[in-house]
XYZ file of C-alpha atoms in Angstrom:
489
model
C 86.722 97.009 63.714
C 83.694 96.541 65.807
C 81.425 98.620 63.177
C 83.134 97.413 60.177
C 82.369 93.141 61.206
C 78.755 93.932 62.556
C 77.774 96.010 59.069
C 79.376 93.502 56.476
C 79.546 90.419 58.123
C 77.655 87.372 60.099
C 80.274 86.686 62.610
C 78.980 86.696 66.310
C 80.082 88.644 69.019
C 82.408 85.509 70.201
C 83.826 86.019 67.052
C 84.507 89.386 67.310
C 86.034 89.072 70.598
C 88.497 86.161 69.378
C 89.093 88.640 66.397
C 89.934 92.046 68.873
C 92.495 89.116 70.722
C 94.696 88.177 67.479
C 94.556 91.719 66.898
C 96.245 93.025 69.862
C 98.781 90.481 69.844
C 99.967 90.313 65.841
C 102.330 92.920 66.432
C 104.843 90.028 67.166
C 103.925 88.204 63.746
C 104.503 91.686 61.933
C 107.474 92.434 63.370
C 109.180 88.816 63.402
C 107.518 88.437 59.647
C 109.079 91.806 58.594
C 105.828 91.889 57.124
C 102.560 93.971 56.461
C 99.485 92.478 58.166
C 96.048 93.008 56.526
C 92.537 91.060 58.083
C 90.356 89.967 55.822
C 86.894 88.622 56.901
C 84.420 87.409 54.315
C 81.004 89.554 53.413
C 77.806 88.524 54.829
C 76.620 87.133 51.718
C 79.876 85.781 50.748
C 80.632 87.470 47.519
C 83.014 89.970 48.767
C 85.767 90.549 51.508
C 86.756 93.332 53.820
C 89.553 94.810 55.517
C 88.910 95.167 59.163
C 92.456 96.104 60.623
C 95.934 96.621 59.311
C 99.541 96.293 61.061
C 102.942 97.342 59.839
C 106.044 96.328 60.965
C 108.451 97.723 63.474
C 111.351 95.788 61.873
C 111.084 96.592 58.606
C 109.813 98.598 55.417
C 106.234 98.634 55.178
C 104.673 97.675 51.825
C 100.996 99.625 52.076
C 102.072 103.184 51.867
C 97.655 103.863 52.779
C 95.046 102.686 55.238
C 94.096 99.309 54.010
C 91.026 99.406 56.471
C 87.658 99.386 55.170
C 88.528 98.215 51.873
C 86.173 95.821 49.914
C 87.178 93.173 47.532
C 85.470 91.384 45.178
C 85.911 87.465 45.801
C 88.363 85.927 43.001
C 90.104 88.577 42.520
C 92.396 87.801 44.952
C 92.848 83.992 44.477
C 95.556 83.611 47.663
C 92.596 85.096 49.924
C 89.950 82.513 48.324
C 92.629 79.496 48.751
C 93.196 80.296 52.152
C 89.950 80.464 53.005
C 88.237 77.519 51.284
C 91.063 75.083 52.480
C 91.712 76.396 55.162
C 95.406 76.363 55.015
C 98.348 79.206 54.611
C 99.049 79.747 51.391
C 102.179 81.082 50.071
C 101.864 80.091 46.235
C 102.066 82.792 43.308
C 105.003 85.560 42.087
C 105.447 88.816 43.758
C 102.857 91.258 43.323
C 104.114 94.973 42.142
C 102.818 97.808 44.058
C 104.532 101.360 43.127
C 107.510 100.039 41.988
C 107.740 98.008 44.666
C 108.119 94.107 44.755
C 105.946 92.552 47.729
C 105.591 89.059 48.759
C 102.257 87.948 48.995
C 100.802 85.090 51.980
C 97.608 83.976 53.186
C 97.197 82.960 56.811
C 93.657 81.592 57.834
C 92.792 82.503 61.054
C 90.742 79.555 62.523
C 88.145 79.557 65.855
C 87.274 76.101 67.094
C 87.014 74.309 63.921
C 85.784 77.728 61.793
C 87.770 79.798 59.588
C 87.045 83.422 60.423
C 88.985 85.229 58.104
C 92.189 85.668 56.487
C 95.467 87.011 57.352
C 97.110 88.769 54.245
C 100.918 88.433 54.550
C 102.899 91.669 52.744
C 106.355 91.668 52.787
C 108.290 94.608 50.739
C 111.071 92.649 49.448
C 112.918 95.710 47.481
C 115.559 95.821 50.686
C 115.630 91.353 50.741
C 119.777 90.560 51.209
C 121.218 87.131 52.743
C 119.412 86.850 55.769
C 121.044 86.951 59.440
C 121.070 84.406 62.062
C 118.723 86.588 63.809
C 116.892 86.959 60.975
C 116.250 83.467 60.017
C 115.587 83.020 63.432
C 112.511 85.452 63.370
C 111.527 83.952 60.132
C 111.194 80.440 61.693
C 109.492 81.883 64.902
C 106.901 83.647 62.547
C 106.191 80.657 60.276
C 105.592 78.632 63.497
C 102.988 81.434 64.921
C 101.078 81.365 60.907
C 100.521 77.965 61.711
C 99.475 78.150 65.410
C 97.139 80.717 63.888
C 95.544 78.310 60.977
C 94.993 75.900 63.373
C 92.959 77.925 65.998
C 95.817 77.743 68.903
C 96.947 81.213 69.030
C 96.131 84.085 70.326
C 95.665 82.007 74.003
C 92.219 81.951 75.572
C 92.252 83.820 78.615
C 95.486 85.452 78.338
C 94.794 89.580 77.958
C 98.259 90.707 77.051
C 99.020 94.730 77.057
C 101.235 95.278 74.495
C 101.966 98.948 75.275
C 103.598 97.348 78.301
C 104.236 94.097 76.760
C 107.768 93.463 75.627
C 108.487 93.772 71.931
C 110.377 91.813 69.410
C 112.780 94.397 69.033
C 113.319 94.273 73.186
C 115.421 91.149 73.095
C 113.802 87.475 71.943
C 114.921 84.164 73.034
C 114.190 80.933 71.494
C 114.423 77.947 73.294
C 113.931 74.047 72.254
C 111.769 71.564 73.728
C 113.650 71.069 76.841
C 114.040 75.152 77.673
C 117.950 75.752 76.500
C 118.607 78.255 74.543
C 118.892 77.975 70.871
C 119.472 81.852 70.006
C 119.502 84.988 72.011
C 119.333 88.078 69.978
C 121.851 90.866 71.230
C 119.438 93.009 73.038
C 117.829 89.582 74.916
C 121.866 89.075 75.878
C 122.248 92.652 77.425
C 119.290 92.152 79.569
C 120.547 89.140 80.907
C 124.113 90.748 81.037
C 122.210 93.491 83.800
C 120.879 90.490 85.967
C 124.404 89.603 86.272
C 125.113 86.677 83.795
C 128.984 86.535 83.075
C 128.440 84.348 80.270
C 126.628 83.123 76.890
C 123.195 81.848 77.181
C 123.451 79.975 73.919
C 123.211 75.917 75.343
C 121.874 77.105 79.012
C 118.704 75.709 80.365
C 116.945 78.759 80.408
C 114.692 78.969 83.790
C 117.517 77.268 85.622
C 119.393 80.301 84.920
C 117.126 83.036 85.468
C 116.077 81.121 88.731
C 119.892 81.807 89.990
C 120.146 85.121 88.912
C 117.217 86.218 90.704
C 117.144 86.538 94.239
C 116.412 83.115 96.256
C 112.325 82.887 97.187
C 111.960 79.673 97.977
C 108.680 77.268 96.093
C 108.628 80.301 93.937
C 111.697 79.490 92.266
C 109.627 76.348 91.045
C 107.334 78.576 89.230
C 110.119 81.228 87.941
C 111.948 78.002 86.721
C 108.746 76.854 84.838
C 107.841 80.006 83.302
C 111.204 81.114 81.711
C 111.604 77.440 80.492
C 108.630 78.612 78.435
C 105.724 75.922 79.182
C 102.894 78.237 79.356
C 102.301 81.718 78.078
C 103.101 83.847 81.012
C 104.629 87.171 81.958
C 106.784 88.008 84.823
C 109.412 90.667 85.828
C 112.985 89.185 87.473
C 115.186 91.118 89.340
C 118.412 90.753 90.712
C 122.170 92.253 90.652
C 120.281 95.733 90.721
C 118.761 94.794 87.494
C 114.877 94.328 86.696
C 114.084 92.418 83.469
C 110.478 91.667 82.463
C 109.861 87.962 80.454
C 106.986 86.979 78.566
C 107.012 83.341 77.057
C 105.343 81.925 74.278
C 105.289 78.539 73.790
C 105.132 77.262 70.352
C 103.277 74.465 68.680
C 102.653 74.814 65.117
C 101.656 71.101 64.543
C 100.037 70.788 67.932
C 102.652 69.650 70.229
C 105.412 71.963 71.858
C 108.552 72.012 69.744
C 109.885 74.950 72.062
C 109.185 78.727 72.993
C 109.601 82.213 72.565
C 110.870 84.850 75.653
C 110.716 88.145 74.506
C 112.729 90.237 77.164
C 113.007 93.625 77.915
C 115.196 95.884 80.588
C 112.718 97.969 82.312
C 115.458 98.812 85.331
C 115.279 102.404 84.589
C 111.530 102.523 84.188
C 111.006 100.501 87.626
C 113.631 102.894 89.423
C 111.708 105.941 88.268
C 108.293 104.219 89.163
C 110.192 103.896 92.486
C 110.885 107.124 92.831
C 107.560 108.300 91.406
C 105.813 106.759 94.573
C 108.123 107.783 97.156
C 107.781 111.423 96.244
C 104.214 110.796 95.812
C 104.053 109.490 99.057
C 105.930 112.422 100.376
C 103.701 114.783 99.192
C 100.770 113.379 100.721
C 103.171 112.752 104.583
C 103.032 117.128 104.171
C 99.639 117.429 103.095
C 98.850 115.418 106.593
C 101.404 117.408 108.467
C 100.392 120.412 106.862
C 96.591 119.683 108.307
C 97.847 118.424 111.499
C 99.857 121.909 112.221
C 96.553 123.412 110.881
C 94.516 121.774 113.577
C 96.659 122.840 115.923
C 96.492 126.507 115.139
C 92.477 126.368 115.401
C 93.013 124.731 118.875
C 94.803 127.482 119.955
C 92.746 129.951 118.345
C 89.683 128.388 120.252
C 91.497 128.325 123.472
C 92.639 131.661 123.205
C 88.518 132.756 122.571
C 87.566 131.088 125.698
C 89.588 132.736 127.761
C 88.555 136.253 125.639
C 86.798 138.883 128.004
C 85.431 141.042 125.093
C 82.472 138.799 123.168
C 83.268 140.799 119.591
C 87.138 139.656 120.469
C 85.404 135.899 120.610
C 83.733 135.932 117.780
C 86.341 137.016 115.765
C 88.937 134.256 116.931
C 85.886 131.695 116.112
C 85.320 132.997 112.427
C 89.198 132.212 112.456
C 88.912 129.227 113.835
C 86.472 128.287 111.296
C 88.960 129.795 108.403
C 91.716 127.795 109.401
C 89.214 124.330 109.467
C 88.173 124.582 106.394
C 92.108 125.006 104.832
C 92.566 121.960 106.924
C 90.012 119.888 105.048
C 91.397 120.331 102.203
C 94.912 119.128 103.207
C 93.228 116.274 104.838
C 91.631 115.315 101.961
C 95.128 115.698 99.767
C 96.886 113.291 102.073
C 94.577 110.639 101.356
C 94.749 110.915 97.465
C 97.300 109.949 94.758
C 97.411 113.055 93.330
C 96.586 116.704 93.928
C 92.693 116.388 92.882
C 89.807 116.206 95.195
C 86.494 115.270 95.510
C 85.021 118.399 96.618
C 81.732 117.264 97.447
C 83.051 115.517 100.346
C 84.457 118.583 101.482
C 81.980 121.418 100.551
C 79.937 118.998 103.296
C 82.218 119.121 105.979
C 82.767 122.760 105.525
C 78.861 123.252 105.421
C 78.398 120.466 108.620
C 81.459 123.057 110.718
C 79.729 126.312 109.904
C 76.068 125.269 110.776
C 77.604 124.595 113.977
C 77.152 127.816 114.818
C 73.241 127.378 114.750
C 72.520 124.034 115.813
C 68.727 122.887 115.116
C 67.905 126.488 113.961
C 69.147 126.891 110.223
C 69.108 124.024 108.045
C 72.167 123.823 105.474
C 72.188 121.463 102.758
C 73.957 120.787 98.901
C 72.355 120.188 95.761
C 74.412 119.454 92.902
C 77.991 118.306 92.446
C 81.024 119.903 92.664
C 82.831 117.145 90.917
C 86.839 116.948 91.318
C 88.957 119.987 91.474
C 92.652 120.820 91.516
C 94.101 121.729 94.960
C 94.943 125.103 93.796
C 91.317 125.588 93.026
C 89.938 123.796 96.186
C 91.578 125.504 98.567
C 90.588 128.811 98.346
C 86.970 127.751 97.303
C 86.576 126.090 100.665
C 87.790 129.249 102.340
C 85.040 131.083 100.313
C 82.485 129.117 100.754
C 82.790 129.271 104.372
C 82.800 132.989 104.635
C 79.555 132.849 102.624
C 77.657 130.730 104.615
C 78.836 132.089 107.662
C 77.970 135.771 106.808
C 74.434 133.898 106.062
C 73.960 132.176 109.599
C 75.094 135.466 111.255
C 73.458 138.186 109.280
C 70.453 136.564 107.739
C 68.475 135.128 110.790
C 67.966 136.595 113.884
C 68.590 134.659 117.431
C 66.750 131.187 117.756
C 64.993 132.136 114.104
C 64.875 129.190 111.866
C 65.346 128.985 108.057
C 67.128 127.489 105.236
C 70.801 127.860 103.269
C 70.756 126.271 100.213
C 74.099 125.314 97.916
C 73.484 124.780 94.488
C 76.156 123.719 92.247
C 76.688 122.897 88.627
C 79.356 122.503 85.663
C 79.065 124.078 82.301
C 81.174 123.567 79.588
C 82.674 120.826 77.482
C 86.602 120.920 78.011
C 88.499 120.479 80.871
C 90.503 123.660 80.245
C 87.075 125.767 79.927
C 84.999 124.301 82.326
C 83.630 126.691 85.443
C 81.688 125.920 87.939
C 78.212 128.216 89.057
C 77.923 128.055 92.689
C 74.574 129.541 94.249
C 73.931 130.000 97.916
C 70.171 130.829 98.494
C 69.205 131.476 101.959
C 65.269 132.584 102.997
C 66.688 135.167 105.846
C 65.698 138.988 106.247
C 67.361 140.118 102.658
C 69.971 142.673 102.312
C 70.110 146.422 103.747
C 68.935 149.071 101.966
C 71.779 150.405 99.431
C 73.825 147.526 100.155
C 77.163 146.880 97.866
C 78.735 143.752 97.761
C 81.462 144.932 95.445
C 82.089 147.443 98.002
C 81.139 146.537 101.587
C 84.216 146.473 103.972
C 83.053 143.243 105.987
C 86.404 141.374 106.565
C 84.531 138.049 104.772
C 83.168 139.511 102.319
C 86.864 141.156 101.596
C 88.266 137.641 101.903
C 85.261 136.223 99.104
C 86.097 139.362 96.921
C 89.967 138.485 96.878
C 89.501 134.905 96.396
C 87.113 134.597 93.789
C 88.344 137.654 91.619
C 91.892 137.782 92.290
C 93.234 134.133 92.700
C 90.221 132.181 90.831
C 89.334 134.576 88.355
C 85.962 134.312 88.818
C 82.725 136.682 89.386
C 80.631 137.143 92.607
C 77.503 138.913 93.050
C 75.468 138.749 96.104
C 71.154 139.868 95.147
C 68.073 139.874 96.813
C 66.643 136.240 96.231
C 63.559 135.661 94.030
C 61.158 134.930 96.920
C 62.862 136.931 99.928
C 66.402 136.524 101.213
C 69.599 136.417 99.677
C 71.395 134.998 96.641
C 74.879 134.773 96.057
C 75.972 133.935 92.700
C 79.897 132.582 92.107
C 81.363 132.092 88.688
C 84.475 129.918 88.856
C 86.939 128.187 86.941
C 86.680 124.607 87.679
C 90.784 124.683 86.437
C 93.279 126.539 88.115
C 94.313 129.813 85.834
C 97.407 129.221 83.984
């Protein structure tokens, strides 16, 4: 819509936004017309229309079998669309148009902005199904004709009230309309069931709406003043009610057509289910994440022991090997730490490639300098975890083997994404360090180190990746990982 007003038209970007407002709430006209909606906004010099967005109906046939959108027409040869805009007034005059054999009913709503008509509302509705109309029916009718005119005179959609209709509830949910006073002149059947769940033994027909949804739900003291208010329908509002194990949400309309309140609308909808799986949803969510800090916890207290048990070691190879364990076990633990403070089981892995590179230069304090360039970006769990482990056998095999005692130099990790799609993306990580270089005839595909064992099995076996470790371009070493940044399937 956005393209199609800025390239024919001379409406301003107030305009537009008034425009993108109607549009996300004329659903409800549509679907209490039973009616095609088609918006019509006038060409910047004047001589044509165009189509800038279409609705159909939920609660009916629709009478556009294409994609009205984009369309220009030539001004006068619609003569409803020309009415409606030069007087500035709905116009419902003229005989049913005939469109494939079908016969549709033809109405022009002008949709008005402080004083200025925008554009036009076409009004379709496919009358080959038209029979004696219902109560409900009628009553939709009626509730539609009052929202044209609230539209031709520039009072709906309400300023300041974003509504999400995804979560919205719909026509079809359950719709109440109420008189001036708030009691209840209809209740559709759905509207009835909701209230039915709240605990309501009998008709709402002739009930002073927000005095009865104030009983139903559960006392909360001045807020009862404000439930009572909202369901009587004085302001358009939206608010969930719950009570008798039920959960309702409301939304209320009020209607004035001719300027002053004549009643409301209160579209309802049961969302019990929904909010008891939403319930559930978060407790196991927040179960997940009371393991993930467990998990660490019992993690930390391995490398405790592990690091008691090397300080009371005799042998210093012994030592050394419980710290490189130590060290293993840390960087697991990171990872869980960081799950327990998320939503879901994605992390930042920035945050913990530096932690990981902060414990391992430990091991050289104020001798080697470690650092990241790059980003990591956000990985799954399943691909976190071992990369941590990884990356702190690599940089450890780097502070131990590439400098000697007291020497100082640099480790460098470089990462990057390539790729376009999530499910193809991979991640090059590069550790550069300026150290002594690599022996003579050394393998890394085939060296029995324990780490680089651990790197080999990681990378290839449970991330599917690539490593290669090479003599650097300017002395030392460079190890190259090729990674999904997705766990394999």
């Amino acid at each position: 819509m956005n393209d199609l007003v800025r390239q024919h038209t001379a409406l301003s970007d107030t305009d537009l936004e008034w425009l993108h407002m109607l549009v996300s709430e004329w659903q409800l006209l549509s679907d209490l017309s039973f009616a095609d909606l088609v918006l019509w906004v006038p060409t910047l010099d004047g001589t044509r229309y165009v189509s800038v967005a279409q609705m159909r109906p939920n609660t009916g046939p629709t009478s556009y079998q294409d994609d009205m959108v984009g369309h220009l027409v030539p001004r006068g040869r619609r003569p409803l669309l020309d009415a409606a805009l030069d007087e500035g007034r709905i116009v419902r005059e003229g005989d049913p148009e005939w469109r494939e054999e079908v016969p549709v009913r033809v109405e022009s709503i002008p949709v008005r902005r402080e004083g200025r008509v925008l554009g036009v509302i076409a009004r379709n509705t496919n009358l080959l199904t038209v029979r004696t109309p219902s109560r409900l029916e009628l009553t939709y009718l009626q509730s539609a004709s009052d929202l044209a005119q609230m539209i031709a005179a520039g009072a709906f959609p309400f300023p300041g009230q974003q509504v999400d209709m995804d979560a919205s509830p719909r026509v079809g949910d359950g719709l109440i309309r109420l008189d001036a006073d708030g009691v209840v002149t209809y209740a559709s059947p759905n509207a009835l069931s909701a209230y039915h769940r709240l605990g309501l033994a009998s008709d709402l027909v002739g009930q002073h709406l927000g005095t009865i949804t104030a009983d139903l739900a559960p006392s909360r003291g001045p807020v009862d003043e404000a439930l009572v208010k909202l369901a009587s329908g004085w302001a358009p509002r939206e608010t969930e009610v719950e009570g008798n194990g039920g959960v309702i949400q409301l939304r209320a309309i009020p209607l004035k057509p001719k300027g002053t309140r004549i009643g409301s609308l209160v579209l309802c909808r049961d969302v019990t289910e929904l909010r008891r799986r939403e319930r559930e949803l978060i407790t196991k969510d927040a179960t997940i994440r009371e393991i993930h800090h467990r998990v660490k916890n019992n993690l930390q207290t391995v490398a405790a022991l592990l690091r008691l048990q090397a300080r009371r070691m005799d042998s210093d190879q012994g030592r050394e090997a419980l710290n490189e364990a130590v060290r293993r076990v840390g960087s697991i633990a990171i990872v869980h730490e960081t799950l327990s403070q998320n939503l879901d089981e994605r992390v930042e892995f920035d945050d913990i490639a530096d932690r990981v590179i902060a414990m391992v230069a430990e091991i050289s304090p104020g001798k080697v300098d470690c650092r990241r360039l790059g980003r990591f970006g956000i990985l799954d769990a399943e691909v976190a975890t071992p990369l941590s482990m990884v990356l702190t056998e690599i940089l450890q095999n780097a502070l131990e083997h590439a400098f000697a005692p007291g020497e100082r130099g640099t480790v460098e990790v470089s990462a990057a994404r390539s790729g376009t799609r999530r499910d193809d993306t991979r991640l090059l990580i590069t550790i550069v360090d300026d150290g002594r270089g690599l022996p003579e005839g050394f393998d890394p595909q085939r060296a029995g180190n324990l780490g680089l064992q651990i790197v080999r099995t990681l990378v290839v076996g449970e991330l599917g990746g690539t490593f290669d470790m090479v003599a650097g371009e300017s002395g030392g070493t460079k190890v190259v990982l090729d990674v999904p940044a997705s766990p394999l399937k």
